[in-house]
Amino acid sequence: MSKSVELQDVDIYYGTFKAVEGVSLTVAKNAVTAFIGPSGCGKSTVLRTINRMHEVIPGAYVKGKVLLNGEDIYGTGVDPVNVRRTIGMVFQRPNPFPTMSIAENVLAGVRLAGERMSKSDAEAVVEESLRGANLWEEVKDRLDRPGSGLSGGQQQRLCIARAIAVKPDVLLMDEPCSALDPISTLAIEDLIRELVEDYTIVIVTHNMQQAGRVSDTTAFFNLAGVGQPGRLVESGTTSDIFSHPKEQATEDYISGRFG
Amino acid sequence: MATTTMPTRSQPSSLIGGQLPRWATPTVGASAVAAAFALNLTTGLAGWFGTAIVAALVFLVIQSIWSFRVEGRRHAVDRLATTLVYSTFVAAIVPLVSVLFTVLVKGLAVMSWAFLTDSMRNVSPRAEGGGVGHAIVGTLQQVGIAAAFAVPVGILAAIYLVEYGRGRLAKVISFFVDVMTGIPSIVAGLFIFTAFVLGLGLERSGFAAALALAILMLPVIIRTTEEMLKIVPNDLREASYALGVPKFRTILKVVLPTALAGIVTGAMLSVARVAGETAPLLLTTFLTQSYNYNPLEGPQASLPLFIWDQITSGTSASVGRAWGGALVLITIVMLFYITAKLLAARFAPKG
Ligand SMILES: Nc1ncnc2c1ncn2[C@@H]1O[C@H](COP(=O)(O)OP(=O)(O)OP(=O)(O)O)[C@@H](O)[C@H]1O
Ligand SMILES: [Mg+2]
């Protein structure tokens, strides 16, 4: 079941450095939301805040509220491990576990969390997740081969399979195609459109065409100036943001006049 | 009409310059060796070592001159440098190989099943016979106990330093590990002697020796494990956290397996390194000529002490046994290395 995410007046810090300020944003469920904006404006930082991956960095912390279906994921007593099981993440560079086979990679989230699973259940999860990531046909004959032996695009789809194998409600993707060729990129974009049936998806991208192709909603982030925290400039349906943005900065960025 | 002559630069007419024939190097080499031998035989100067030096010098000179005349300066320098690199490599390898060769020849002279299984009980230094069985038992037990302490503690310490350690405590520990790396082995023995024998009033034993060896192993294991953990890409840790895997499970199931090959190699190398230590054993255990299977009680022999004892006895029979002991020790260390390599290959990340 996919869930909506709401950020309420979120400030994000790396130690004493305030990287992002005053972000309020609603991410609708069963929709693709794209984060766009110039480099360093805090897109990844906001994305990582949504599943508490931000806290992995020493000294980093968050002020404000992040609600998952109305429940504050930074509330007292909330276990970040549970948050991350509910909100999965796919990274910029494909990062399959090098000691594990393709099947083991898919099962990693389930197995490493210590859950026991019968062999037939495990096989079912592997097939379902790999089919979900459009990778099954390519790898079904070599599930016991190392995951690092796949091509970059296949590795990225393996990482997506791994992320959806734990059945999250929300899927965060930080520039998932930036290390891939155009064909693999299209494959992943198609996949995103399929996945949105079941998941809420947030994707960071530098590629305007990609944002236009895959997203329903777009959020534009920007920096007020060097050394200043990043801000959310505006958000809205992708067609609105791309055809008649309210802010001049958004229009400049989208039309390629800066950034 | 004025003809302007272009200033011509002397350029090679083609890309192919002068080149020494393929047979040049072997021929020059052979003649250099022949010349050196001739010199040795006619004048009787220098031994085989001097002959080798003369041959090398003759080779260098002839080759350089010839190459300079035919191929030019750049090629001559290139050949000279290549020859120097190869000969320093040979110079480094020669002592190593000759040590191994000597140990092998002299050790094999006394080697037999009886030598491996007998002890020195009731064998006088002058007499032939006797064996290293008791010393093998001692070395294996002492090194085994040392590893049983040092390997887990070292790996856990490294995990703490890399995965958890921040702030002052980690810095202090890291500093002491550095200091420990530089501890002379006899100081480790002295420390255990002071703490264990003088301090706790316990008997010297194989166990005390093992503790001294463990102290020597620790910094090696911590440092190698630390390095191995550090090169595990942070991406993998993040990928695991993002799947909702708790930190300790991430370390256990993702970080350690990825680094395992290096950690195993490091542990094995530290074992190999302390197996031949003599100084700390002198202070922590007494040598015995008999079997003692109990490291906790009574004197216990070990290969380094056995070798040392046999050499100081000084008879031809005992020196022969010392070589035999040395061969056994080197073989054990070698087996550790080979096991380390095999395990490393087995655990290495696939793909
Ligand atoms: N681990 C960190 N420690 C300290 N500061 C950081 C860290 N990661 C990012 N920052 C800072 O936070 C700000 C936002 O960075 P972030 O990575 O979120 O930008 P981004 O929009 O994702 O950029 P890009 O498009 O280049 O990926 C930058 O000023 C960056 O220098
Ligand atoms: Mg980024």
PDB file of C-alpha atoms in Angstrom, chain B residues 83-340:
ATOM      1  CA  THR B  83      69.668  -3.882 -16.677  1.00  0.00           C
ATOM      2  CA  LEU B  84      70.090  -2.085 -13.337  1.00  0.00           C
ATOM      3  CA  VAL B  85      66.473  -2.747 -12.362  1.00  0.00           C
ATOM      4  CA  TYR B  86      66.793  -6.428 -13.205  1.00  0.00           C
ATOM      5  CA  SER B  87      70.099  -6.815 -11.406  1.00  0.00           C
ATOM      6  CA  THR B  88      68.861  -5.157  -8.202  1.00  0.00           C
ATOM      7  CA  PHE B  89      65.903  -7.522  -8.324  1.00  0.00           C
ATOM      8  CA  VAL B  90      68.306 -10.455  -8.622  1.00  0.00           C
ATOM      9  CA  ALA B  91      70.474  -9.005  -5.843  1.00  0.00           C
ATOM     10  CA  ALA B  92      67.419  -8.878  -3.581  1.00  0.00           C
ATOM     11  CA  ILE B  93      66.283 -12.377  -4.478  1.00  0.00           C
ATOM     12  CA  VAL B  94      69.689 -14.074  -4.132  1.00  0.00           C
ATOM     13  CA  PRO B  95      70.007 -13.877  -0.329  1.00  0.00           C
ATOM     14  CA  LEU B  96      66.403 -14.967   0.086  1.00  0.00           C
ATOM     15  CA  VAL B  97      66.735 -17.957  -2.160  1.00  0.00           C
ATOM     16  CA  SER B  98      70.102 -18.909  -0.734  1.00  0.00           C
ATOM     17  CA  VAL B  99      68.752 -18.823   2.833  1.00  0.00           C
ATOM     18  CA  LEU B 100      65.833 -21.011   1.823  1.00  0.00           C
ATOM     19  CA  PHE B 101      68.137 -23.295  -0.116  1.00  0.00           C
ATOM     20  CA  THR B 102      70.589 -23.668   2.785  1.00  0.00           C
ATOM     21  CA  VAL B 103      67.814 -24.382   5.262  1.00  0.00           C
ATOM     22  CA  LEU B 104      66.288 -26.870   2.863  1.00  0.00           C
ATOM     23  CA  VAL B 105      69.549 -28.754   2.248  1.00  0.00           C
ATOM     24  CA  LYS B 106      70.757 -28.789   5.840  1.00  0.00           C
ATOM     25  CA  GLY B 107      67.300 -29.371   7.262  1.00  0.00           C
ATOM     26  CA  LEU B 108      66.508 -32.273   4.943  1.00  0.00           C
ATOM     27  CA  ALA B 109      69.734 -33.939   6.062  1.00  0.00           C
ATOM     28  CA  VAL B 110      68.237 -34.644   9.483  1.00  0.00           C
ATOM     29  CA  MET B 111      64.590 -34.871   8.428  1.00  0.00           C
ATOM     30  CA  SER B 112      62.715 -38.066   9.136  1.00  0.00           C
ATOM     31  CA  TRP B 113      59.444 -39.136  10.681  1.00  0.00           C
ATOM     32  CA  ALA B 114      61.278 -39.795  13.928  1.00  0.00           C
ATOM     33  CA  PHE B 115      62.737 -36.285  13.882  1.00  0.00           C
ATOM     34  CA  LEU B 116      59.235 -34.829  13.578  1.00  0.00           C
ATOM     35  CA  THR B 117      57.757 -36.944  16.354  1.00  0.00           C
ATOM     36  CA  ASP B 118      60.572 -37.552  18.859  1.00  0.00           C
ATOM     37  CA  SER B 119      61.467 -35.196  21.657  1.00  0.00           C
ATOM     38  CA  MET B 120      64.941 -34.457  23.004  1.00  0.00           C
ATOM     39  CA  ARG B 121      64.281 -36.364  26.194  1.00  0.00           C
ATOM     40  CA  ASN B 122      67.383 -38.325  27.231  1.00  0.00           C
ATOM     41  CA  VAL B 123      69.250 -37.287  24.098  1.00  0.00           C
ATOM     42  CA  SER B 124      72.580 -35.693  24.911  1.00  0.00           C
ATOM     43  CA  PRO B 125      73.605 -32.693  22.785  1.00  0.00           C
ATOM     44  CA  ARG B 126      76.461 -34.697  21.306  1.00  0.00           C
ATOM     45  CA  ALA B 127      74.377 -37.668  20.291  1.00  0.00           C
ATOM     46  CA  GLU B 128      72.625 -37.990  16.970  1.00  0.00           C
ATOM     47  CA  GLY B 129      68.857 -38.553  16.936  1.00  0.00           C
ATOM     48  CA  GLY B 130      66.184 -36.843  18.978  1.00  0.00           C
ATOM     49  CA  GLY B 131      63.563 -34.633  17.404  1.00  0.00           C
ATOM     50  CA  VAL B 132      61.355 -31.567  17.410  1.00  0.00           C
ATOM     51  CA  GLY B 133      57.989 -33.134  18.214  1.00  0.00           C
ATOM     52  CA  HIS B 134      57.765 -31.456  21.605  1.00  0.00           C
ATOM     53  CA  ALA B 135      58.712 -28.082  20.087  1.00  0.00           C
ATOM     54  CA  ILE B 136      56.120 -28.395  17.314  1.00  0.00           C
ATOM     55  CA  VAL B 137      53.451 -29.085  19.914  1.00  0.00           C
ATOM     56  CA  GLY B 138      54.585 -26.081  21.943  1.00  0.00           C
ATOM     57  CA  THR B 139      54.697 -23.705  18.995  1.00  0.00           C
ATOM     58  CA  LEU B 140      51.300 -24.774  17.674  1.00  0.00           C
ATOM     59  CA  GLN B 141      49.708 -24.471  21.103  1.00  0.00           C
ATOM     60  CA  GLN B 142      51.295 -21.147  21.977  1.00  0.00           C
ATOM     61  CA  VAL B 143      50.576 -19.573  18.602  1.00  0.00           C
ATOM     62  CA  GLY B 144      47.083 -21.062  18.614  1.00  0.00           C
ATOM     63  CA  ILE B 145      46.269 -19.614  22.035  1.00  0.00           C
ATOM     64  CA  ALA B 146      47.785 -16.282  21.046  1.00  0.00           C
ATOM     65  CA  ALA B 147      45.620 -16.206  17.928  1.00  0.00           C
ATOM     66  CA  ALA B 148      42.531 -17.225  19.905  1.00  0.00           C
ATOM     67  CA  PHE B 149      43.001 -14.090  22.006  1.00  0.00           C
ATOM     68  CA  ALA B 150      44.383 -11.648  19.486  1.00  0.00           C
ATOM     69  CA  VAL B 151      42.251 -12.356  16.409  1.00  0.00           C
ATOM     70  CA  PRO B 152      38.795 -11.708  17.910  1.00  0.00           C
ATOM     71  CA  VAL B 153      39.978  -8.838  20.095  1.00  0.00           C
ATOM     72  CA  GLY B 154      41.886  -7.285  17.200  1.00  0.00           C
ATOM     73  CA  ILE B 155      38.985  -7.563  14.769  1.00  0.00           C
ATOM     74  CA  LEU B 156      36.510  -6.168  17.289  1.00  0.00           C
ATOM     75  CA  ALA B 157      38.858  -3.297  18.109  1.00  0.00           C
ATOM     76  CA  ALA B 158      39.205  -2.483  14.422  1.00  0.00           C
ATOM     77  CA  ILE B 159      35.423  -2.618  13.977  1.00  0.00           C
ATOM     78  CA  TYR B 160      35.076  -0.215  16.870  1.00  0.00           C
ATOM     79  CA  LEU B 161      37.668   2.147  15.419  1.00  0.00           C
ATOM     80  CA  VAL B 162      36.241   2.189  11.907  1.00  0.00           C
ATOM     81  CA  GLU B 163      32.505   1.796  12.432  1.00  0.00           C
ATOM     82  CA  TYR B 164      31.786   3.303  15.824  1.00  0.00           C
ATOM     83  CA  GLY B 165      34.809   5.210  17.040  1.00  0.00           C
ATOM     84  CA  ARG B 166      34.575   8.964  17.049  1.00  0.00           C
ATOM     85  CA  GLY B 167      36.096  11.543  19.270  1.00  0.00           C
ATOM     86  CA  ARG B 168      38.764  11.198  21.865  1.00  0.00           C
ATOM     87  CA  LEU B 169      38.591   7.540  22.886  1.00  0.00           C
ATOM     88  CA  ALA B 170      39.035   6.355  19.295  1.00  0.00           C
ATOM     89  CA  LYS B 171      41.990   8.699  18.813  1.00  0.00           C
ATOM     90  CA  VAL B 172      43.633   7.456  22.004  1.00  0.00           C
ATOM     91  CA  ILE B 173      43.151   3.807  21.046  1.00  0.00           C
ATOM     92  CA  SER B 174      44.428   4.463  17.568  1.00  0.00           C
ATOM     93  CA  PHE B 175      47.509   6.164  19.021  1.00  0.00           C
ATOM     94  CA  PHE B 176      48.255   3.229  21.319  1.00  0.00           C
ATOM     95  CA  VAL B 177      47.873   0.779  18.471  1.00  0.00           C
ATOM     96  CA  ASP B 178      50.516   2.758  16.610  1.00  0.00           C
ATOM     97  CA  VAL B 179      52.777   2.669  19.643  1.00  0.00           C
ATOM     98  CA  MET B 180      52.202  -1.068  20.064  1.00  0.00           C
ATOM     99  CA  THR B 181      53.194  -1.674  16.460  1.00  0.00           C
ATOM    100  CA  GLY B 182      56.637  -0.392  17.330  1.00  0.00           C
ATOM    101  CA  ILE B 183      57.108  -2.408  20.515  1.00  0.00           C
ATOM    102  CA  PRO B 184      60.248  -4.555  20.325  1.00  0.00           C
ATOM    103  CA  SER B 185      59.240  -8.150  20.860  1.00  0.00           C
ATOM    104  CA  ILE B 186      61.365  -8.546  23.963  1.00  0.00           C
ATOM    105  CA  VAL B 187      59.413  -5.744  25.629  1.00  0.00           C
ATOM    106  CA  ALA B 188      56.213  -7.718  25.108  1.00  0.00           C
ATOM    107  CA  GLY B 189      57.909 -10.615  26.863  1.00  0.00           C
ATOM    108  CA  LEU B 190      59.091  -8.340  29.628  1.00  0.00           C
ATOM    109  CA  PHE B 191      55.600  -6.959  30.091  1.00  0.00           C
ATOM    110  CA  ILE B 192      54.041 -10.398  30.487  1.00  0.00           C
ATOM    111  CA  PHE B 193      56.892 -11.468  32.722  1.00  0.00           C
ATOM    112  CA  THR B 194      56.294  -8.462  34.961  1.00  0.00           C
ATOM    113  CA  ALA B 195      52.516  -8.651  34.980  1.00  0.00           C
ATOM    114  CA  PHE B 196      52.020 -12.400  34.919  1.00  0.00           C
ATOM    115  CA  VAL B 197      54.991 -13.870  36.740  1.00  0.00           C
ATOM    116  CA  LEU B 198      56.080 -11.097  39.109  1.00  0.00           C
ATOM    117  CA  GLY B 199      52.689  -9.419  39.431  1.00  0.00           C
ATOM    118  CA  LEU B 200      50.305 -12.354  39.734  1.00  0.00           C
ATOM    119  CA  GLY B 201      52.917 -14.742  41.055  1.00  0.00           C
ATOM    120  CA  LEU B 202      52.103 -17.336  38.403  1.00  0.00           C
ATOM    121  CA  GLU B 203      54.532 -19.817  36.964  1.00  0.00           C
ATOM    122  CA  ARG B 204      56.177 -19.241  33.623  1.00  0.00           C
ATOM    123  CA  SER B 205      54.382 -21.385  31.081  1.00  0.00           C
ATOM    124  CA  GLY B 206      53.413 -21.845  27.474  1.00  0.00           C
ATOM    125  CA  PHE B 207      50.328 -19.825  28.282  1.00  0.00           C
ATOM    126  CA  ALA B 208      52.400 -16.857  29.416  1.00  0.00           C
ATOM    127  CA  ALA B 209      54.378 -17.135  26.195  1.00  0.00           C
ATOM    128  CA  ALA B 210      51.120 -17.154  24.230  1.00  0.00           C
ATOM    129  CA  LEU B 211      50.027 -13.946  25.950  1.00  0.00           C
ATOM    130  CA  ALA B 212      53.279 -12.243  24.970  1.00  0.00           C
ATOM    131  CA  LEU B 213      52.765 -13.377  21.375  1.00  0.00           C
ATOM    132  CA  ALA B 214      49.173 -12.144  21.476  1.00  0.00           C
ATOM    133  CA  ILE B 215      50.415  -8.681  22.417  1.00  0.00           C
ATOM    134  CA  LEU B 216      52.650  -8.712  19.357  1.00  0.00           C
ATOM    135  CA  MET B 217      49.855  -9.925  17.087  1.00  0.00           C
ATOM    136  CA  LEU B 218      47.251  -7.432  18.216  1.00  0.00           C
ATOM    137  CA  PRO B 219      48.465  -4.253  16.514  1.00  0.00           C
ATOM    138  CA  VAL B 220      49.109  -6.094  13.250  1.00  0.00           C
ATOM    139  CA  ILE B 221      45.589  -7.501  13.225  1.00  0.00           C
ATOM    140  CA  ILE B 222      43.979  -4.216  14.242  1.00  0.00           C
ATOM    141  CA  ARG B 223      45.827  -2.263  11.571  1.00  0.00           C
ATOM    142  CA  THR B 224      45.219  -4.680   8.697  1.00  0.00           C
ATOM    143  CA  THR B 225      41.558  -5.143   9.644  1.00  0.00           C
ATOM    144  CA  GLU B 226      41.155  -1.386   9.937  1.00  0.00           C
ATOM    145  CA  GLU B 227      42.589  -0.856   6.465  1.00  0.00           C
ATOM    146  CA  MET B 228      40.341  -3.569   5.027  1.00  0.00           C
ATOM    147  CA  LEU B 229      37.213  -2.129   6.650  1.00  0.00           C
ATOM    148  CA  LYS B 230      38.077   1.344   5.450  1.00  0.00           C
ATOM    149  CA  ILE B 231      38.194   0.299   1.818  1.00  0.00           C
ATOM    150  CA  VAL B 232      34.704  -1.201   1.974  1.00  0.00           C
ATOM    151  CA  PRO B 233      32.762   1.436   0.004  1.00  0.00           C
ATOM    152  CA  ASN B 234      30.414   3.539   2.083  1.00  0.00           C
ATOM    153  CA  ASP B 235      27.809   2.985  -0.655  1.00  0.00           C
ATOM    154  CA  LEU B 236      27.378  -0.574   0.568  1.00  0.00           C
ATOM    155  CA  ARG B 237      26.735   0.475   4.146  1.00  0.00           C
ATOM    156  CA  GLU B 238      24.195   3.049   2.957  1.00  0.00           C
ATOM    157  CA  ALA B 239      22.530   0.538   0.658  1.00  0.00           C
ATOM    158  CA  SER B 240      22.128  -1.781   3.609  1.00  0.00           C
ATOM    159  CA  TYR B 241      20.811   0.901   5.969  1.00  0.00           C
ATOM    160  CA  ALA B 242      18.365   2.008   3.283  1.00  0.00           C
ATOM    161  CA  LEU B 243      16.954  -1.528   3.212  1.00  0.00           C
ATOM    162  CA  GLY B 244      16.164  -1.172   6.878  1.00  0.00           C
ATOM    163  CA  VAL B 245      19.034  -3.306   8.129  1.00  0.00           C
ATOM    164  CA  PRO B 246      20.267  -2.317  11.602  1.00  0.00           C
ATOM    165  CA  LYS B 247      23.844  -1.140  11.962  1.00  0.00           C
ATOM    166  CA  PHE B 248      25.350  -4.175  13.687  1.00  0.00           C
ATOM    167  CA  ARG B 249      23.770  -6.493  11.128  1.00  0.00           C
ATOM    168  CA  THR B 250      25.077  -4.306   8.345  1.00  0.00           C
ATOM    169  CA  ILE B 251      28.564  -4.651   9.780  1.00  0.00           C
ATOM    170  CA  LEU B 252      28.168  -8.382  10.323  1.00  0.00           C
ATOM    171  CA  LYS B 253      26.533  -9.302   7.022  1.00  0.00           C
ATOM    172  CA  VAL B 254      27.733  -6.692   4.549  1.00  0.00           C
ATOM    173  CA  VAL B 255      30.906  -4.979   5.744  1.00  0.00           C
ATOM    174  CA  LEU B 256      32.745  -7.949   7.263  1.00  0.00           C
ATOM    175  CA  PRO B 257      32.058 -10.389   4.388  1.00  0.00           C
ATOM    176  CA  THR B 258      33.223  -7.784   1.881  1.00  0.00           C
ATOM    177  CA  ALA B 259      36.452  -7.259   3.812  1.00  0.00           C
ATOM    178  CA  LEU B 260      36.862 -10.877   4.916  1.00  0.00           C
ATOM    179  CA  ALA B 261      39.558 -11.879   2.448  1.00  0.00           C
ATOM    180  CA  GLY B 262      41.848  -9.103   3.636  1.00  0.00           C
ATOM    181  CA  ILE B 263      41.061  -9.690   7.292  1.00  0.00           C
ATOM    182  CA  VAL B 264      41.847 -13.402   7.041  1.00  0.00           C
ATOM    183  CA  THR B 265      45.104 -12.649   5.249  1.00  0.00           C
ATOM    184  CA  GLY B 266      46.031 -10.124   7.917  1.00  0.00           C
ATOM    185  CA  ALA B 267      45.305 -12.563  10.730  1.00  0.00           C
ATOM    186  CA  MET B 268      47.286 -15.345   9.073  1.00  0.00           C
ATOM    187  CA  LEU B 269      50.219 -13.068   8.390  1.00  0.00           C
ATOM    188  CA  SER B 270      50.275 -11.954  12.005  1.00  0.00           C
ATOM    189  CA  VAL B 271      50.304 -15.601  13.051  1.00  0.00           C
ATOM    190  CA  ALA B 272      53.161 -16.271  10.670  1.00  0.00           C
ATOM    191  CA  ARG B 273      55.001 -13.268  12.006  1.00  0.00           C
ATOM    192  CA  VAL B 274      54.908 -14.304  15.664  1.00  0.00           C
ATOM    193  CA  ALA B 275      55.513 -18.008  15.060  1.00  0.00           C
ATOM    194  CA  GLY B 276      59.232 -17.332  14.769  1.00  0.00           C
ATOM    195  CA  GLU B 277      59.533 -14.893  17.670  1.00  0.00           C
ATOM    196  CA  THR B 278      62.198 -15.975  20.154  1.00  0.00           C
ATOM    197  CA  ALA B 279      62.872 -13.087  22.505  1.00  0.00           C
ATOM    198  CA  PRO B 280      59.486 -12.931  24.274  1.00  0.00           C
ATOM    199  CA  LEU B 281      59.556 -16.690  24.817  1.00  0.00           C
ATOM    200  CA  LEU B 282      62.867 -16.498  26.659  1.00  0.00           C
ATOM    201  CA  LEU B 283      61.257 -14.457  29.416  1.00  0.00           C
ATOM    202  CA  THR B 284      57.908 -16.148  29.654  1.00  0.00           C
ATOM    203  CA  THR B 285      58.593 -19.866  29.441  1.00  0.00           C
ATOM    204  CA  PHE B 286      61.381 -22.297  30.236  1.00  0.00           C
ATOM    205  CA  LEU B 287      62.635 -24.646  27.599  1.00  0.00           C
ATOM    206  CA  THR B 288      62.159 -28.331  28.168  1.00  0.00           C
ATOM    207  CA  GLN B 289      63.452 -31.310  26.243  1.00  0.00           C
ATOM    208  CA  SER B 290      60.289 -33.339  26.733  1.00  0.00           C
ATOM    209  CA  TYR B 291      56.736 -33.277  25.502  1.00  0.00           C
ATOM    210  CA  ASN B 292      54.409 -31.067  27.504  1.00  0.00           C
ATOM    211  CA  TYR B 293      50.881 -30.923  26.193  1.00  0.00           C
ATOM    212  CA  ASN B 294      49.711 -28.620  28.958  1.00  0.00           C
ATOM    213  CA  PRO B 295      50.433 -24.976  28.177  1.00  0.00           C
ATOM    214  CA  LEU B 296      49.146 -23.925  31.589  1.00  0.00           C
ATOM    215  CA  GLU B 297      51.700 -25.777  33.625  1.00  0.00           C
ATOM    216  CA  GLY B 298      55.406 -26.433  33.559  1.00  0.00           C
ATOM    217  CA  PRO B 299      58.003 -25.547  30.959  1.00  0.00           C
ATOM    218  CA  GLN B 300      57.050 -25.955  27.339  1.00  0.00           C
ATOM    219  CA  ALA B 301      59.332 -26.085  24.333  1.00  0.00           C
ATOM    220  CA  SER B 302      58.795 -24.222  21.078  1.00  0.00           C
ATOM    221  CA  LEU B 303      60.566 -24.218  17.727  1.00  0.00           C
ATOM    222  CA  PRO B 304      62.408 -20.886  18.116  1.00  0.00           C
ATOM    223  CA  LEU B 305      63.658 -21.877  21.584  1.00  0.00           C
ATOM    224  CA  PHE B 306      64.576 -25.337  20.307  1.00  0.00           C
ATOM    225  CA  ILE B 307      66.660 -23.852  17.504  1.00  0.00           C
ATOM    226  CA  TRP B 308      68.309 -21.396  19.840  1.00  0.00           C
ATOM    227  CA  ASP B 309      69.090 -24.146  22.371  1.00  0.00           C
ATOM    228  CA  GLN B 310      70.529 -26.539  19.776  1.00  0.00           C
ATOM    229  CA  ILE B 311      72.759 -23.860  18.278  1.00  0.00           C
ATOM    230  CA  THR B 312      74.130 -22.840  21.663  1.00  0.00           C
ATOM    231  CA  SER B 313      74.974 -26.482  22.381  1.00  0.00           C
ATOM    232  CA  GLY B 314      77.332 -26.198  19.471  1.00  0.00           C
ATOM    233  CA  THR B 315      77.996 -29.852  18.619  1.00  0.00           C
ATOM    234  CA  SER B 316      77.678 -30.915  15.007  1.00  0.00           C
ATOM    235  CA  ALA B 317      74.720 -33.150  15.893  1.00  0.00           C
ATOM    236  CA  SER B 318      72.881 -30.349  17.685  1.00  0.00           C
ATOM    237  CA  VAL B 319      73.553 -27.776  14.957  1.00  0.00           C
ATOM    238  CA  GLY B 320      72.145 -30.265  12.462  1.00  0.00           C
ATOM    239  CA  ARG B 321      69.003 -30.504  14.580  1.00  0.00           C
ATOM    240  CA  ALA B 322      68.813 -26.704  14.697  1.00  0.00           C
ATOM    241  CA  TRP B 323      68.680 -26.651  10.885  1.00  0.00           C
ATOM    242  CA  GLY B 324      66.003 -29.303  10.995  1.00  0.00           C
ATOM    243  CA  GLY B 325      64.015 -27.198  13.454  1.00  0.00           C
ATOM    244  CA  ALA B 326      64.449 -24.166  11.204  1.00  0.00           C
ATOM    245  CA  LEU B 327      63.106 -26.110   8.230  1.00  0.00           C
ATOM    246  CA  VAL B 328      60.070 -27.217  10.246  1.00  0.00           C
ATOM    247  CA  LEU B 329      59.447 -23.643  11.409  1.00  0.00           C
ATOM    248  CA  ILE B 330      59.699 -22.220   7.891  1.00  0.00           C
ATOM    249  CA  THR B 331      57.411 -24.957   6.611  1.00  0.00           C
ATOM    250  CA  ILE B 332      54.806 -24.163   9.268  1.00  0.00           C
ATOM    251  CA  VAL B 333      54.967 -20.440   8.467  1.00  0.00           C
ATOM    252  CA  MET B 334      54.742 -21.257   4.767  1.00  0.00           C
ATOM    253  CA  LEU B 335      51.670 -23.413   5.380  1.00  0.00           C
ATOM    254  CA  PHE B 336      50.088 -20.448   7.158  1.00  0.00           C
ATOM    255  CA  TYR B 337      50.823 -18.204   4.185  1.00  0.00           C
ATOM    256  CA  ILE B 338      49.389 -20.700   1.740  1.00  0.00           C
ATOM    257  CA  THR B 339      46.285 -21.235   3.864  1.00  0.00           C
ATOM    258  CA  ALA B 340      45.906 -17.459   4.091  1.00  0.00           C
TER     259      ALA B 340
END
